[in-house]
CSV table of C-alpha atoms and ligand atoms in Angstrom, one decimal:
chain,number,residue,atom,x,y,z
A,1,MET,CA,-0.2,0.0,-0.1
A,2,SER,CA,1.3,3.5,-0.7
A,3,SER,CA,0.7,5.3,2.4
A,4,THR,CA,1.0,8.6,1.4
A,5,SER,CA,-2.8,8.2,0.7
A,6,GLY,CA,-4.9,6.8,3.4
A,7,THR,CA,-4.1,6.7,7.1
A,8,PRO,CA,-0.3,6.6,8.2
A,9,ARG,CA,1.1,3.6,9.5
A,10,GLY,CA,2.5,4.9,12.9
A,11,PRO,CA,5.0,3.3,15.5
A,12,ILE,CA,4.5,-0.2,17.2
A,13,ASP,CA,2.5,0.4,20.3
A,14,SER,CA,4.8,0.6,23.2
A,15,SER,CA,1.9,-0.3,25.5
A,16,ARG,CA,1.6,-3.8,23.7
A,17,VAL,CA,5.1,-4.6,22.8
A,18,PRO,CA,7.9,-3.2,25.1
A,19,ARG,CA,9.7,-0.6,23.5
A,20,TYR,CA,13.1,-2.2,23.9
A,21,ALA,CA,12.0,-5.4,22.3
A,22,GLY,CA,12.7,-6.2,18.3
A,23,PRO,CA,14.9,-4.3,15.9
A,24,ALA,CA,15.3,-0.6,15.9
A,25,THR,CA,13.7,1.6,13.3
A,26,PHE,CA,13.5,5.5,14.1
A,27,ALA,CA,10.6,6.1,16.7
A,28,ARG,CA,9.8,2.4,16.0
A,29,LEU,CA,8.1,3.5,13.0
A,30,PRO,CA,7.5,1.0,10.1
A,31,ARG,CA,10.3,0.3,7.5
A,32,LEU,CA,9.9,2.2,4.2
A,33,ASP,CA,9.5,-1.3,2.4
A,34,GLU,CA,6.7,-2.2,4.7
A,35,VAL,CA,4.4,1.0,3.5
A,36,GLY,CA,5.7,1.7,-0.1
A,37,THR,CA,6.2,5.3,-0.2
A,38,ALA,CA,6.7,7.8,2.6
A,39,ASP,CA,6.0,11.6,3.1
A,40,VAL,CA,9.1,11.7,5.1
A,41,ALA,CA,11.8,9.1,4.8
A,42,VAL,CA,14.2,8.7,7.6
A,43,VAL,CA,17.4,7.4,6.2
A,44,GLY,CA,20.9,6.5,7.7
A,45,VAL,CA,24.1,7.4,6.0
A,46,PRO,CA,27.1,5.0,8.0
A,47,PHE,CA,29.9,7.0,6.6
A,48,ASP,CA,32.8,8.8,8.4
A,49,SER,CA,35.9,8.6,6.3
A,50,GLY,CA,35.6,12.6,5.8
A,51,VAL,CA,36.6,13.2,9.6
A,52,SER,CA,39.6,15.1,10.6
A,53,TYR,CA,39.5,14.0,14.4
A,54,ARG,CA,37.9,11.3,16.1
A,55,PRO,CA,36.0,8.5,13.7
A,56,GLY,CA,33.1,6.7,14.6
A,57,ALA,CA,30.0,8.7,13.3
A,58,ARG,CA,29.5,5.6,10.9
A,59,PHE,CA,27.7,4.2,13.8
A,60,GLY,CA,25.7,7.3,14.5
A,61,GLY,CA,22.5,6.6,12.8
A,62,ASN,CA,21.9,3.0,14.5
A,63,ALA,CA,22.7,4.7,17.7
A,64,ILE,CA,20.0,7.3,17.0
A,65,ARG,CA,17.6,4.8,16.0
A,66,GLU,CA,18.3,2.8,19.3
A,67,ALA,CA,18.0,5.8,21.6
A,68,SER,CA,14.6,6.8,19.5
A,69,ARG,CA,12.9,3.8,20.8
A,70,LEU,CA,11.6,6.1,23.9
A,71,LEU,CA,9.8,8.8,21.7
A,72,ARG,CA,6.2,8.9,22.1
A,73,PRO,CA,3.6,9.6,19.3
A,74,TYR,CA,2.2,13.0,20.4
A,75,ASN,CA,4.8,16.0,20.5
A,76,PRO,CA,3.2,18.7,23.2
A,77,ALA,CA,5.9,21.3,22.1
A,78,GLN,CA,4.3,21.4,18.6
A,79,ASP,CA,1.0,20.3,19.6
A,80,ALA,CA,1.1,17.4,16.8
A,81,SER,CA,1.3,13.9,16.5
A,82,PRO,CA,3.8,13.9,13.7
A,83,PHE,CA,3.4,10.1,12.6
A,84,ALA,CA,-0.4,10.6,12.3
A,85,LEU,CA,-0.1,13.7,10.2
A,86,ALA,CA,2.2,12.0,7.5
A,87,GLN,CA,3.5,9.0,6.9
A,88,VAL,CA,6.9,8.8,8.2
A,89,ALA,CA,9.0,5.5,7.8
A,90,ASP,CA,12.6,4.3,8.2
A,91,GLY,CA,14.5,4.0,4.9
A,92,GLY,CA,17.4,2.0,6.4
A,93,ASP,CA,20.9,2.8,5.4
A,94,ILE,CA,22.4,4.1,2.2
A,95,ALA,CA,25.4,1.8,1.9
A,96,VAL,CA,28.6,3.7,0.8
A,97,ASN,CA,32.3,2.8,0.1
A,98,PRO,CA,34.2,3.7,3.3
A,99,PHE,CA,37.6,3.7,1.1
A,100,ASN,CA,36.7,6.2,-1.5
A,101,ILE,CA,35.2,9.4,-0.4
A,102,ASN,CA,34.3,10.7,-3.9
A,103,GLU,CA,32.2,7.5,-4.7
A,104,ALA,CA,30.7,7.8,-1.5
A,105,VAL,CA,29.5,11.3,-2.2
A,106,GLU,CA,28.1,10.2,-5.6
A,107,THR,CA,26.5,7.3,-4.1
A,108,ILE,CA,24.7,9.2,-1.4
A,109,GLU,CA,23.7,11.7,-4.1
A,110,ALA,CA,22.0,9.0,-6.2
A,111,ALA,CA,20.3,7.4,-3.1
A,112,ALA,CA,18.9,10.9,-2.1
A,113,ASP,CA,17.8,11.5,-5.8
A,114,ASP,CA,15.9,8.4,-5.6
A,115,LEU,CA,14.0,9.0,-2.4
A,116,LEU,CA,13.3,12.6,-3.2
A,117,GLY,CA,11.9,11.5,-6.6
A,118,THR,CA,9.2,9.5,-4.7
A,119,GLY,CA,8.1,12.8,-3.3
A,120,ALA,CA,9.3,12.0,0.2
A,121,ARG,CA,11.4,14.7,2.3
A,122,LEU,CA,14.7,13.2,4.0
A,123,MET,CA,15.6,13.2,7.6
A,124,THR,CA,18.9,11.9,7.3
A,125,LEU,CA,20.9,10.3,10.2
A,126,GLY,CA,24.8,10.6,9.6
A,127,GLY,CA,27.5,9.8,9.4
A,128,ASP,CA,30.0,12.7,9.2
A,129,HIS,CA,29.2,16.3,7.8
A,130,THR,CA,30.5,15.3,4.5
A,131,ILE,CA,27.4,13.9,3.8
A,132,ALA,CA,25.6,17.2,3.8
A,133,LEU,CA,27.1,18.1,0.3
A,134,PRO,CA,25.5,15.3,-1.7
A,135,LEU,CA,22.2,15.6,0.2
A,136,LEU,CA,22.2,19.5,-0.6
A,137,ARG,CA,23.1,18.8,-4.3
A,138,SER,CA,20.0,16.4,-4.4
A,139,VAL,CA,17.8,18.7,-2.6
A,140,ALA,CA,18.7,21.7,-5.0
A,141,LYS,CA,17.9,19.6,-7.8
A,142,LYS,CA,14.4,19.5,-6.9
A,143,HIS,CA,14.1,23.0,-5.1
A,144,GLY,CA,16.6,25.3,-6.6
A,145,PRO,CA,19.2,26.8,-4.2
A,146,VAL,CA,18.1,26.4,-0.8
A,147,ALA,CA,18.3,28.5,2.3
A,148,LEU,CA,20.5,26.7,4.7
A,149,LEU,CA,20.3,26.6,8.6
A,150,HIS,CA,23.7,25.2,9.8
A,151,PHE,CA,23.7,24.3,13.5
A,152,ASP,CA,27.3,23.5,14.4
A,153,ALA,CA,30.2,24.3,16.8
A,154,HIS,CA,32.2,24.5,13.4
A,155,LEU,CA,32.0,26.8,10.2
A,156,ASP,CA,32.5,23.9,7.9
A,157,THR,CA,33.4,26.4,5.2
A,158,TRP,CA,37.0,25.5,5.1
A,159,ASP,CA,38.6,24.9,1.7
A,160,THR,CA,40.7,21.5,2.2
A,161,TYR,CA,41.9,19.2,4.4
A,162,PHE,CA,45.4,17.4,3.3
A,163,GLY,CA,44.3,18.3,-0.3
A,164,ALA,CA,41.2,16.5,-0.1
A,165,GLU,CA,38.0,18.6,-1.1
A,166,TYR,CA,35.3,16.5,0.4
A,167,THR,CA,35.7,16.3,4.1
A,168,HIS,CA,33.3,16.9,7.2
A,169,GLY,CA,35.1,20.4,7.5
A,170,THR,CA,34.4,21.6,3.8
A,171,PRO,CA,30.9,20.7,2.7
A,172,PHE,CA,29.4,24.2,2.8
A,173,ARG,CA,32.3,25.8,0.8
A,174,ARG,CA,31.8,23.4,-1.8
A,175,ALA,CA,28.1,23.9,-1.9
A,176,VAL,CA,28.7,27.6,-2.2
A,177,GLU,CA,30.9,26.9,-5.2
A,178,GLU,CA,28.2,24.9,-6.8
A,179,GLY,CA,25.6,27.3,-6.5
A,180,ILE,CA,23.1,25.0,-4.7
A,181,LEU,CA,22.6,27.4,-1.5
A,182,ASP,CA,20.6,30.6,-1.8
A,183,THR,CA,23.1,32.9,-0.4
A,184,GLU,CA,20.7,35.3,0.8
A,185,ALA,CA,19.6,33.0,3.5
A,186,LEU,CA,22.5,31.1,4.9
A,187,SER,CA,23.2,31.0,8.8
A,188,HIS,CA,25.4,29.1,11.2
A,189,VAL,CA,24.1,28.6,14.8
A,190,GLY,CA,26.1,27.6,17.7
A,191,THR,CA,29.5,28.6,16.1
A,192,ARG,CA,32.5,28.7,18.6
A,193,GLY,CA,35.8,27.5,19.3
A,194,PRO,CA,39.3,28.1,18.1
A,195,LEU,CA,40.0,28.9,14.3
A,196,TYR,CA,42.8,28.5,11.9
A,197,GLY,CA,42.9,32.2,11.6
A,198,LYS,CA,40.7,35.3,11.2
A,199,GLN,CA,40.7,34.8,7.5
A,200,ASP,CA,38.2,31.7,8.1
A,201,LEU,CA,35.5,34.2,9.2
A,202,THR,CA,36.3,36.7,6.6
A,203,ASP,CA,36.0,34.0,3.8
A,204,ASP,CA,32.8,32.6,5.6
A,205,GLU,CA,31.1,36.2,5.4
A,206,LYS,CA,32.1,36.6,1.9
A,207,MET,CA,30.3,33.0,1.1
A,208,GLY,CA,27.0,34.9,2.5
A,209,PHE,CA,26.8,33.3,5.9
A,210,GLY,CA,25.5,35.0,9.0
A,211,ILE,CA,27.0,33.6,12.3
A,212,VAL,CA,24.8,33.3,15.6
A,213,THR,CA,27.2,32.2,18.1
A,214,SER,CA,26.6,29.7,20.9
A,215,ALA,CA,27.2,32.7,23.3
A,216,ASP,CA,24.7,34.7,21.1
A,217,VAL,CA,22.1,32.3,21.8
A,218,TYR,CA,22.9,32.3,25.3
A,219,ARG,CA,22.6,36.0,25.6
A,220,ARG,CA,19.7,36.7,23.5
A,221,GLY,CA,17.7,33.4,24.3
A,222,ALA,CA,16.3,31.0,21.8
A,223,ASP,CA,13.1,32.9,20.8
A,224,GLU,CA,14.8,35.8,19.7
A,225,VAL,CA,17.5,33.8,17.9
A,226,ALA,CA,14.4,31.8,16.1
A,227,ASP,CA,12.6,35.3,15.2
A,228,GLN,CA,15.7,36.7,13.6
A,229,LEU,CA,16.3,33.4,11.6
A,230,ARG,CA,12.7,33.2,10.6
A,231,GLN,CA,13.0,36.7,9.1
A,232,ARG,CA,16.0,35.8,7.3
A,233,ILE,CA,14.7,32.6,5.7
A,234,GLY,CA,11.2,33.9,4.8
A,235,ASP,CA,9.4,31.3,2.7
A,236,ARG,CA,12.3,29.9,0.9
A,237,PRO,CA,13.1,26.4,0.7
A,238,LEU,CA,15.0,25.5,3.8
A,239,TYR,CA,17.3,22.6,4.3
A,240,ILE,CA,18.5,22.4,8.2
A,241,SER,CA,21.8,20.5,8.9
A,242,ILE,CA,22.6,19.8,12.5
A,243,ASP,CA,26.1,18.9,13.7
A,244,ILE,CA,25.4,17.3,17.1
A,245,ASP,CA,28.8,19.1,18.0
A,246,CYS,CA,26.7,22.4,18.1
A,247,LEU,CA,25.6,21.1,21.6
A,248,ASP,CA,27.9,21.6,24.5
A,249,PRO,CA,30.1,18.6,25.3
A,250,ALA,CA,28.0,18.0,28.4
A,251,HIS,CA,24.8,17.5,26.2
A,252,ALA,CA,26.5,15.8,23.5
A,253,PRO,CA,30.0,14.0,24.5
A,254,GLY,CA,29.8,11.7,21.6
A,255,THR,CA,31.0,13.2,18.8
A,256,GLY,CA,34.2,13.7,16.7
A,257,THR,CA,35.4,17.1,17.2
A,258,PRO,CA,34.0,18.2,20.6
A,259,GLU,CA,34.3,22.2,21.5
A,260,ALA,CA,33.6,23.7,25.1
A,261,GLY,CA,31.1,26.1,25.5
A,262,GLY,CA,28.3,25.0,23.5
A,263,MET,CA,24.4,25.3,23.3
A,264,THR,CA,22.3,23.2,25.7
A,265,SER,CA,19.9,20.5,24.1
A,266,ARG,CA,16.9,22.9,25.4
A,267,GLU,CA,18.3,25.7,23.6
A,268,LEU,CA,18.6,23.9,20.3
A,269,LEU,CA,15.2,22.2,20.5
A,270,GLU,CA,13.6,25.6,21.7
A,271,ILE,CA,15.0,27.1,18.5
A,272,LEU,CA,13.9,24.4,16.1
A,273,ARG,CA,10.4,24.5,17.4
A,274,GLY,CA,10.5,28.6,16.7
A,275,LEU,CA,11.1,27.5,13.1
A,276,ALA,CA,7.9,25.5,12.8
A,277,SER,CA,6.6,27.7,10.1
A,278,CYS,CA,9.3,27.6,7.6
A,279,ASN,CA,9.3,25.6,4.6
A,280,LEU,CA,11.4,22.8,5.5
A,281,VAL,CA,12.4,20.4,2.7
A,282,SER,CA,14.9,18.2,4.3
A,283,ALA,CA,17.2,17.9,6.9
A,284,ASP,CA,20.3,16.0,8.6
A,285,VAL,CA,21.6,15.2,12.1
A,286,VAL,CA,25.3,14.2,11.9
A,287,GLU,CA,28.4,13.6,13.9
A,288,VAL,CA,27.0,11.4,16.5
A,289,ALA,CA,29.8,9.1,17.4
A,290,PRO,CA,28.7,6.6,20.0
A,291,ALA,CA,32.0,5.2,20.9
A,292,TYR,CA,32.6,8.5,23.0
A,293,ASP,CA,29.0,8.8,24.2
A,294,HIS,CA,27.9,8.0,27.8
A,295,ALA,CA,24.4,6.6,28.9
A,296,GLU,CA,23.3,7.3,25.3
A,297,ILE,CA,23.3,11.3,26.1
A,298,THR,CA,24.3,12.2,22.6
A,299,SER,CA,21.9,9.9,20.8
A,300,VAL,CA,18.9,10.8,22.9
A,301,ALA,CA,19.5,14.6,22.1
A,302,ALA,CA,19.8,13.5,18.5
A,303,SER,CA,16.8,11.3,18.5
A,304,HIS,CA,14.9,14.4,20.0
A,305,THR,CA,16.2,16.7,17.5
A,306,ALA,CA,15.3,14.5,14.6
A,307,TYR,CA,11.7,14.1,16.3
A,308,GLU,CA,11.3,18.0,16.2
A,309,LEU,CA,12.6,18.3,12.6
A,310,THR,CA,10.2,15.5,11.7
A,311,THR,CA,7.4,17.2,13.4
A,312,ILE,CA,8.0,20.3,11.5
A,313,MET,CA,7.8,18.5,8.1
A,314,SER,CA,5.1,16.3,9.0
A,315,ARG,CA,2.9,19.4,10.0
A,316,GLN,CA,3.7,21.3,6.9
A,317,ILE,CA,2.8,18.1,4.7
A,318,ALA,CA,-0.4,17.8,6.7
A,319,ALA,CA,-1.1,21.4,6.2
A,320,ALA,CA,-0.5,21.4,2.3
A,321,ARG,CA,-2.7,18.6,2.0
A,322,THR,CA,-5.6,20.1,3.7
A,323,ALA,CA,-5.1,23.4,1.6
A,324,GLY,CA,-5.2,21.5,-1.5
A,325,ALA,CA,-8.1,19.2,-0.7
B,1,ALG,N1,32.1,19.1,11.0
B,1,ALG,C1,32.8,19.0,12.0
B,1,ALG,N2,32.4,18.2,13.0
B,1,ALG,N3,33.8,19.1,12.2
B,1,ALG,C2,34.9,20.1,11.3
B,1,ALG,C3,36.2,20.2,12.1
B,1,ALG,C4,37.2,20.6,11.1
B,1,ALG,C5,38.7,20.6,11.6
B,1,ALG,O1,39.4,19.6,12.0
B,1,ALG,O2,39.1,21.6,11.9
B,2,ZN,ZN1,31.0,20.4,13.9
B,3,ZN,ZN1,30.1,19.9,11.1
């Protein structure tokens, strides 16, 4: 059955089947092959060959799925039941070559093309931040250059590492060079930590990015930051890329390049809720490296982050359907 028409199939009922039983899918949702097509496809990309420090984000997607067993069907913060409003399904993993970054980038783009071609929006679970480039390429083929909200401790607009163009520190410079971002609406949020030089900031600004540092979030508060971001984005098609290291290492220790002084998970979730009216076409949550995690702190934060993003998309899909009906 194609579930984009008819009643969406929701998560396994945790009052009947204990939530710790059985194989993990995101939020205990059905697999994509069980429902045919989905409005939102949650997909893993187990790839971390683009990292500059600690490896391990290839295991991030499955760690987020495991942690997401505790998510419940109603989201009070957005007053919505995301899995009833739209068909959300777990599309499994995009299997990519760990020994050839260029090939991996091509494979991710092709797989994203296929999924977006079915009409689904993507909620991608990384993987390291390299994967944002092929995902953005694919989204831009469908929507044209997109607005980007990039939550991260890092700029990720550096040029190359050891001569490599495709790494987790360089996806957004490549994306600007390729013309797949709307340079009127680019923001980093949560930025902090030492840089290679002041030029990093000058280059970044020239590419069109605005910066909301983690200290700005602390000083101005989540609501004001969300208002400012919303104004900049307007009704443009929006892609949100969330590097879990935007959070303080206290809130997300399980990541590859941790930086002190980050946002709290409460701040991140609140900013996202403040963006609920934006036209979110796809999103990713990347850089969860479970080997450095403790008590699933990081993967729980990442699962709630993906839940808020999924809720935003589901609400918009339902609203568009009502408007079109
Ligand atoms: N995208 C992430 N997580 N990190 C980028 C850090 C690049 C560097 O080592 O300078
Ligand atoms: Zn980062
Ligand atoms: Zn990053």
